[in-house]
Amino acid sequence: MAFVEPVTLRGHGLRLEPLALTHEAGLAAAAADGALWRIRVTSVPEPQETRAYIETALQMREAGSRLAFAVLDDASGRMLGSSSYHDILPAVRRVEIGYTWYARSVQRTHVNTAAKLLLMGHAFDTLGCHVVGWRTDNFNHASQRAIERLGARKDGVIRGHALRRDGTIRDTVMYSMRSGEWPEARAQLLYLLELRAQAR
């Protein structure tokens, strides 16, 4: 039995289900909401690359290094985006959360907070992770702010770490949260979701 098994997570109006080829059209539509593939510091697939994007995620799942999720509105079934567990290290009970992107129309809403709450809860409470990590492009300041809002702590920067789609080399900002920090982070995220619900 693998450390991270495919699972569907539900809560706060969302459904996170393992990404599959059946999600191709919905994923392409979510990416088209804001033409997200044009953003230099993300890895959102262009419409014609959506199937290959899913196939790569499935290959990584088979290898045990990634479990990609489709993020959907639970009531309507509308595809909102995607997020993943990746760099899965069973020996030290660590996963990272990444490959995250959402349709432009649901950015700056409750969606990211709710999805991360589900993913972090499963990682810490069900999988028994000691650490959950995140990484992002040094120029993706919106992503850095979003990660910091989750309660993660900045570990440092890996310089000259990875290629961007335009061929330039990026520095990668690393974050993490330890299991002992999770209860307070969870309480804060639930509080933020409650405030957003009251404002709607």
Steps between C-alpha positions, in 0.01 A plus 500: 500500500640839395552779752270730299204321342242659266217647706213747455488786751184702564426808704430874500311474171785325315572153374858394432515181299798326339576662165399279206471523122127555546587842643669617179224731372433650842867560565545669164200725571638595842838590347325705231331706773771765505729339238710380792766333285624848406616567856877464494545361851242219489479163324137507386452300178399662174168362365665261254734373775232415757488128421880471518494689831258245646693205353821630662322533834373141468850374419634678809220345707599156373861575602384606847634854476177697447125478557319766296148612585227666300349777713125526435205689635323220684146617421535573128795280410668795328877459469679779687862393463749248629739432786730211590697318760851461361857422604348230719753362750350209696816432703482840670120539467520816293301625202498829316189674368540665163419503129216723621303730276141622478276664242534877513133540605556310828835648593489714817193307619470227762612231254874492568457517877237225495696271266820539699311434824377170355844402371683600818240327717535175306881523509529566871193327644467194275845438352677603820746728324770662711552778246306652211698717259443751220722651234448787261675723250690788659307742277159348580426742783127420500579133562743588778237712675242222463738242650585731788129554571472125557739531793802346325848619588761601246793258503718679247575540131660245268684706240514393136261216574270441202413602146194712425297433188669797328844342553617733776633352823307568817588519866257296712360622831442211744244492782390239752270426793569244772227284652520687831413825321195352325236540776551876522516537122179297462319720752611812314395365160159399632462850645589657163247280321233598750573870442472451122170313541359784710607752236325315214 
